[in-house]
Short mmCIF file of N, CA and C in Angstrom, two decimals:
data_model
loop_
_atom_site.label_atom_id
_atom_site.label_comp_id
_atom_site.label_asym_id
_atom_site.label_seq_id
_atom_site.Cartn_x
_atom_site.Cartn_y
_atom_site.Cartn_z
N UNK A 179 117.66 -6.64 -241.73
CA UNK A 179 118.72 -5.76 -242.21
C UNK A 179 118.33 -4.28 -242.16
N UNK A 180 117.06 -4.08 -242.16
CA UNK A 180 116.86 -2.74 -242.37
C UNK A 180 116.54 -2.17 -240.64
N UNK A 181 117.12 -2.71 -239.66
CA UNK A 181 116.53 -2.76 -237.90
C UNK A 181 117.77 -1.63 -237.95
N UNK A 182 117.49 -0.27 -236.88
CA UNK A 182 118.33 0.20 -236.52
C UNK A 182 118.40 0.97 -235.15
N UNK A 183 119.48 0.77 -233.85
CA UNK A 183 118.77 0.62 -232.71
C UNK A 183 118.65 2.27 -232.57
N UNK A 184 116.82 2.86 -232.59
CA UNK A 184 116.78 4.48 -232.18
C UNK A 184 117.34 4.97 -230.69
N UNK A 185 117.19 3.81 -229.69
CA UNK A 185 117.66 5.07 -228.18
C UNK A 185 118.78 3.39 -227.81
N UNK A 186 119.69 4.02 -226.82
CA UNK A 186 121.12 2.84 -226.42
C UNK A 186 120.89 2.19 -224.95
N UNK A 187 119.89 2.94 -224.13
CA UNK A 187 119.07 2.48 -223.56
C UNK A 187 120.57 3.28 -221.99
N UNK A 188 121.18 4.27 -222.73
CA UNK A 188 121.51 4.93 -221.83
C UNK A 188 121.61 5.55 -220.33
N UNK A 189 121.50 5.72 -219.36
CA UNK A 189 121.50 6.40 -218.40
C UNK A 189 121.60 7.95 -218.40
N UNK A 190 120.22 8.23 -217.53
CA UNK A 190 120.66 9.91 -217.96
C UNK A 190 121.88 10.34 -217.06
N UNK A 191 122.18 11.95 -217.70
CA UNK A 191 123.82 12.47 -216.67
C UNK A 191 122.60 13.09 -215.62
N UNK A 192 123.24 12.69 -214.65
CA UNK A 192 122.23 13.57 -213.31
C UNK A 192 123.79 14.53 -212.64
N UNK A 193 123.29 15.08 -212.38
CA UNK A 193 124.49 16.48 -211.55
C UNK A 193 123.66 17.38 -210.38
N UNK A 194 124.58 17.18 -209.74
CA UNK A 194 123.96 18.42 -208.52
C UNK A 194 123.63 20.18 -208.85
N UNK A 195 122.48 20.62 -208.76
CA UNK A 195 122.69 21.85 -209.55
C UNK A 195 123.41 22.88 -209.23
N UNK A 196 123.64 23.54 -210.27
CA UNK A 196 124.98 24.42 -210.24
C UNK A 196 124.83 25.79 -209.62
N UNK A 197 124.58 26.01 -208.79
CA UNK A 197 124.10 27.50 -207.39
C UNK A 197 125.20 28.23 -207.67
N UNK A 198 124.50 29.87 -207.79
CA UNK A 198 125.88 30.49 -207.79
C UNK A 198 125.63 30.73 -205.94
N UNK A 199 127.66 31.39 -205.85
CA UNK A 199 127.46 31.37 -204.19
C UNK A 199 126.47 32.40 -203.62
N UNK A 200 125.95 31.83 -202.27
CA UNK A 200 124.75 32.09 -201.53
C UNK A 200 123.52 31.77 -201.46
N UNK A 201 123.68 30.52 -202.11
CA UNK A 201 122.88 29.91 -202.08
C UNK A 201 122.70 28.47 -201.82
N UNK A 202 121.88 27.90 -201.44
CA UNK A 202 121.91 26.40 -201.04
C UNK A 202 120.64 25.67 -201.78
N UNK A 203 121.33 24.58 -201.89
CA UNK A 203 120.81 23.23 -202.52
C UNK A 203 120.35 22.42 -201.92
N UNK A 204 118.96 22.51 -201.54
CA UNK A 204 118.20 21.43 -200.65
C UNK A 204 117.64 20.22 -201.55
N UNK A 205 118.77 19.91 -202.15
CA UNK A 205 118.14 18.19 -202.77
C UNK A 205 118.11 18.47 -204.73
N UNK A 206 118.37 19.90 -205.38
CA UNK A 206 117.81 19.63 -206.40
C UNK A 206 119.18 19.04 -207.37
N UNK A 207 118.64 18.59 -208.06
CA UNK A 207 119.19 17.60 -209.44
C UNK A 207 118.96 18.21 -210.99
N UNK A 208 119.48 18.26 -212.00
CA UNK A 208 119.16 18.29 -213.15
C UNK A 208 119.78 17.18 -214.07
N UNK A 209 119.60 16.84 -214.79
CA UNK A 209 119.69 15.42 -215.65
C UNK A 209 119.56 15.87 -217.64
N UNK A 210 120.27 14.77 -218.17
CA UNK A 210 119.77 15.04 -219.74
C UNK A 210 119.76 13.78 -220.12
N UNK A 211 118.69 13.30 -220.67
CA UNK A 211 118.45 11.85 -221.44
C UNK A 211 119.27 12.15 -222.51
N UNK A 212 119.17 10.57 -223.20
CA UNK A 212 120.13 10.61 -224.93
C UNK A 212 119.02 11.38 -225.54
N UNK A 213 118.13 12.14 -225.39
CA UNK A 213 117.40 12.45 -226.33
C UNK A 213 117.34 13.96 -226.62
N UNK A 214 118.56 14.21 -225.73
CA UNK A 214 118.33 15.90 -225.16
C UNK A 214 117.30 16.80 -224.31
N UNK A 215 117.01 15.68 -224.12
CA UNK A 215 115.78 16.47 -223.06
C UNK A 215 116.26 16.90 -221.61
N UNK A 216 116.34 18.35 -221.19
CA UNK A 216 116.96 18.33 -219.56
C UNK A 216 115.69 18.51 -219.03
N UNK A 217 115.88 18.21 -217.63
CA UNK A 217 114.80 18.79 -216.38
C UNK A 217 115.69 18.61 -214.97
N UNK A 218 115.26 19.66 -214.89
CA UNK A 218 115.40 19.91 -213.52
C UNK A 218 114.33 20.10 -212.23
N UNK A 219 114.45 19.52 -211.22
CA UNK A 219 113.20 19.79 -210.24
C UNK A 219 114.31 20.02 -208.24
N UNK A 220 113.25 20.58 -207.68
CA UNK A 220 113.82 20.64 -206.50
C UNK A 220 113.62 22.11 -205.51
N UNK A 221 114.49 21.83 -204.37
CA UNK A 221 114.51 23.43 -203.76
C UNK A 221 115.88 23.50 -203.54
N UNK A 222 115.72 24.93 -203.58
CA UNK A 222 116.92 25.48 -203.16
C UNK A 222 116.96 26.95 -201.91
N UNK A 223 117.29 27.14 -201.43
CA UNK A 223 117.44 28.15 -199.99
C UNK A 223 118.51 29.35 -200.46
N UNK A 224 118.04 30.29 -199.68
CA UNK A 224 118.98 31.39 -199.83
C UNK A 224 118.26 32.54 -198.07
N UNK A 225 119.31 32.45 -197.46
CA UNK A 225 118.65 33.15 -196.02
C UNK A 225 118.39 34.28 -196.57
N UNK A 226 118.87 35.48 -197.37
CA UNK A 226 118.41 36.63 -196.66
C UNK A 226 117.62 36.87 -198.45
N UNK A 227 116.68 36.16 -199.04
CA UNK A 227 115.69 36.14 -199.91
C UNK A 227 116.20 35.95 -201.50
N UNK A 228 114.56 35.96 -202.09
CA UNK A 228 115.39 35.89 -203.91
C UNK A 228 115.38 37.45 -204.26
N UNK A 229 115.97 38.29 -205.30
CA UNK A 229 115.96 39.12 -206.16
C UNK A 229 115.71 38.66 -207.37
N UNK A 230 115.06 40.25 -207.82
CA UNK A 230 114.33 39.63 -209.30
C UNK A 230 115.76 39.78 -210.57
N UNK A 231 115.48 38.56 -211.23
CA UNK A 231 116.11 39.28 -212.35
C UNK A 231 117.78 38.71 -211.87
N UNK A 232 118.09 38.49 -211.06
CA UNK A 232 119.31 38.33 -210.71
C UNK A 232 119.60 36.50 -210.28
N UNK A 233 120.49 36.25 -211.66
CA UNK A 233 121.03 34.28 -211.80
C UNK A 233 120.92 33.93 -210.47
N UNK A 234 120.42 32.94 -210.24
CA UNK A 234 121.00 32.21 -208.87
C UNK A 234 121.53 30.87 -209.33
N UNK A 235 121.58 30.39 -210.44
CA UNK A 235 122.22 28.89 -211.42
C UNK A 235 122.92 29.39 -212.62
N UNK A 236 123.13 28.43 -212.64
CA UNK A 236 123.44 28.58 -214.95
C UNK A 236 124.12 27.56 -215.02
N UNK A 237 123.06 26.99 -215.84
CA UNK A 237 123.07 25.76 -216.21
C UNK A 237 124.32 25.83 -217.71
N UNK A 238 124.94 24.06 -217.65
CA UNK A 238 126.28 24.43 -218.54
C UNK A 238 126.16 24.23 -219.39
N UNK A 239 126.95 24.25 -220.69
CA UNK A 239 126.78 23.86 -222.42
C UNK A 239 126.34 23.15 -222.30
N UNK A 240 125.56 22.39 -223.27
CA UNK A 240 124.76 20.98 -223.44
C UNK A 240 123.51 21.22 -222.98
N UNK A 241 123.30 22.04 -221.79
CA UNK A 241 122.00 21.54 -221.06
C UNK A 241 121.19 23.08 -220.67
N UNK A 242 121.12 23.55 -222.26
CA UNK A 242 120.35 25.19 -221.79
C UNK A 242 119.34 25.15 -223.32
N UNK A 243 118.38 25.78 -222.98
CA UNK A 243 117.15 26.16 -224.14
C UNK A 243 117.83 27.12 -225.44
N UNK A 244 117.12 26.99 -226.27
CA UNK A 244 117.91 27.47 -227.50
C UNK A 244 117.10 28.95 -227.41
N UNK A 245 116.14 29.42 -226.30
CA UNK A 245 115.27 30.49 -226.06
C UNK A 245 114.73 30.16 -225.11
N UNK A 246 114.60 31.93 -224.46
CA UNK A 246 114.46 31.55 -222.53
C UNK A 246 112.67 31.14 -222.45
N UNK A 247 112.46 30.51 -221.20
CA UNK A 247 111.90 29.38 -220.41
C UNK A 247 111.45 30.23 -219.42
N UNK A 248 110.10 30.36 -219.70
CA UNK A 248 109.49 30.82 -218.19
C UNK A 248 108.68 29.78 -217.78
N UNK A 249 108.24 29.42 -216.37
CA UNK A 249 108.51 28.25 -215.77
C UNK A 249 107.51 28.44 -214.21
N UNK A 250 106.41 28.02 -213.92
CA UNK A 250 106.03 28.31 -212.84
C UNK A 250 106.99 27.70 -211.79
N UNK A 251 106.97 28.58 -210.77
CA UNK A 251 107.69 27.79 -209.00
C UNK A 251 106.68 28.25 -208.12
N UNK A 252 107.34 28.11 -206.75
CA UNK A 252 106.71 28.46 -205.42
C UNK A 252 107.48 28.98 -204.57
N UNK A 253 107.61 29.61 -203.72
CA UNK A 253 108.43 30.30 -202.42
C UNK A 253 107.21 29.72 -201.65
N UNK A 254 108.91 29.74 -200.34
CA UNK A 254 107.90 29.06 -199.52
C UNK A 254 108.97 30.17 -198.43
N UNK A 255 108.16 30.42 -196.89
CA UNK A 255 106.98 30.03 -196.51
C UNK A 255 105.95 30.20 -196.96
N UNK A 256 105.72 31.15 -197.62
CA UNK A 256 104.68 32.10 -198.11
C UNK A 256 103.46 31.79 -198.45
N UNK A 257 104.28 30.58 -199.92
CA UNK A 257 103.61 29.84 -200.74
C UNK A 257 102.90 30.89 -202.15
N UNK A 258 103.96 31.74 -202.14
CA UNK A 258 103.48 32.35 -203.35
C UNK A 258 104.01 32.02 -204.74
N UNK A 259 103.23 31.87 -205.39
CA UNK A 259 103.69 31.58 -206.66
C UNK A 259 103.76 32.36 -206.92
N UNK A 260 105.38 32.12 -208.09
CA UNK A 260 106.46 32.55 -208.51
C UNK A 260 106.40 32.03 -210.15
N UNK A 261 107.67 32.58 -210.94
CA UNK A 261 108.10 32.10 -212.19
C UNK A 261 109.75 32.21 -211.72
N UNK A 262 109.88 31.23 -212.83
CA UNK A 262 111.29 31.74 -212.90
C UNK A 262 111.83 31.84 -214.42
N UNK A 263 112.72 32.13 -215.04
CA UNK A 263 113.17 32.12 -216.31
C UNK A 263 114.71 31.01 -216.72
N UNK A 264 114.62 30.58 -217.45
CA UNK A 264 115.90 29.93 -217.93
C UNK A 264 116.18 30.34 -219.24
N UNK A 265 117.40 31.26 -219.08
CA UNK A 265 117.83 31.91 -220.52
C UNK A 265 118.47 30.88 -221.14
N UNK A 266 118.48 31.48 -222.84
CA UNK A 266 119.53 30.78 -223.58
C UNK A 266 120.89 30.82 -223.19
N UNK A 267 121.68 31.27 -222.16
CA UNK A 267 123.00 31.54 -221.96
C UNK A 267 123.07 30.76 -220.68
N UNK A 268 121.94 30.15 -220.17
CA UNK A 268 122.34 28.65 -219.02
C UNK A 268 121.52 29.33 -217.55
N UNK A 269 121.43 31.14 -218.05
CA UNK A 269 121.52 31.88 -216.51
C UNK A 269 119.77 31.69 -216.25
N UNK A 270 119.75 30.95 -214.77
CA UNK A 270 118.17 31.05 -214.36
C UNK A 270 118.14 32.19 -213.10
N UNK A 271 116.90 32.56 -213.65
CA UNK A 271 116.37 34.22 -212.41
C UNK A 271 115.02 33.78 -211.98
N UNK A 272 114.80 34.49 -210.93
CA UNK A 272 113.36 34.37 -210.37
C UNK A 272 113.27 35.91 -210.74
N UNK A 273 111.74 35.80 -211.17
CA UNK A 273 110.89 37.15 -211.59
C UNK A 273 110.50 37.97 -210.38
N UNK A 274 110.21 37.25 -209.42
CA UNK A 274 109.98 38.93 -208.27
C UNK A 274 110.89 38.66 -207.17
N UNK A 275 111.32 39.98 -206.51
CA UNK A 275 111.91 39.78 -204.93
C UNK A 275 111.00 39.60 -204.34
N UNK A 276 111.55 38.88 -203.09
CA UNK A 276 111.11 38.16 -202.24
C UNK A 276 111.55 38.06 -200.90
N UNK A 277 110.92 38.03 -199.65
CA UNK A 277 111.80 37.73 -198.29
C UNK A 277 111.54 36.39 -197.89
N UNK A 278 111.01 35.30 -198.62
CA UNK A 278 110.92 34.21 -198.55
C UNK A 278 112.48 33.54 -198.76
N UNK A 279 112.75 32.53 -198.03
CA UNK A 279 114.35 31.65 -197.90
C UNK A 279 114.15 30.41 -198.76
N UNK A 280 112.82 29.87 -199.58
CA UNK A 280 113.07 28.64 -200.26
C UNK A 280 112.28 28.98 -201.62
N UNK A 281 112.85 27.97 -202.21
CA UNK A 281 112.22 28.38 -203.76
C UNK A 281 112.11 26.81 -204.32
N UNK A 282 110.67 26.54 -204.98
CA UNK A 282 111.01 25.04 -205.31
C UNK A 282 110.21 25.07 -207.07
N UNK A 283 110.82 24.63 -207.43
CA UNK A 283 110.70 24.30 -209.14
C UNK A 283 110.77 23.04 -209.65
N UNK A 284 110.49 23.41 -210.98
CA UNK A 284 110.63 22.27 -211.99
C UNK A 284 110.38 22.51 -213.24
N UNK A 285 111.59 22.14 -214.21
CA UNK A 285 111.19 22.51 -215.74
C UNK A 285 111.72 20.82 -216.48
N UNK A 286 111.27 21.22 -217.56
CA UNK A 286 111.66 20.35 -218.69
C UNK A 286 111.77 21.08 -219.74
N UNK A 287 112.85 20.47 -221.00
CA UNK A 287 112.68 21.32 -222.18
C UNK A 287 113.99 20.56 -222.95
N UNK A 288 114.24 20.99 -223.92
CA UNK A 288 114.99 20.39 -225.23
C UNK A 288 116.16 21.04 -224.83
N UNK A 289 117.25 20.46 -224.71
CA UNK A 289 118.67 21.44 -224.70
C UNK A 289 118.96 21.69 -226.56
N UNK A 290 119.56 22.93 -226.44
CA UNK A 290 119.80 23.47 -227.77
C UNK A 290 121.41 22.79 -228.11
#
């Protein structure tokens, strides 16, 4: 009597990630378990490079940090490591410009 079931044994929501335009989605995904946990991993392309500081996603209600997320990545060709940030308002930026065309990441974290 006192058994009570903690997880429903759910499926996480997986979604294609949300690019603002000019940019392309080479494969990445973001997801949220019943537990609130999001992550996201993958690359994404942009031909003519990243800028710093400037969204290339934003992630939607439900599935953003209650405080921004800095986050190692990579550019490629280059292969320079990078950060990127995921604000509390969903919007993700990469920290430096770049003339590199791919960017590949991965975070995890608690949605607020």
């Amino acid at each position: 009597d006192d058994w009570f079931p903690l997880a429903t044994r759910k499926s996480p929501e997986v979604h294609n990630f949300p690019l603002v335009d000019g940019y392309t989605n080479l494969g990445c995904k973001y997801f949220r378990t019943q537990e609130n946990v999001v992550s996201f991993a993958g690359e994404i392309e942009r031909m003519s490079g990243f800028h710093q500081d400037e969204a290339y996603a934003v992630l939607p209600e439900g599935f953003r940090p209650d405080h921004a997320i800095v986050v190692p990545a990579l550019l490629y060709p280059s292969s320079t490591p990078a950060s990127i940030i995921i604000k509390s308002n969903g919007e993700i930026c990469e920290t430096i410009t770049s003339s590199d065309k791919s960017l590949y990441m991965q975070a995890t974290f608690i949605a607020s």
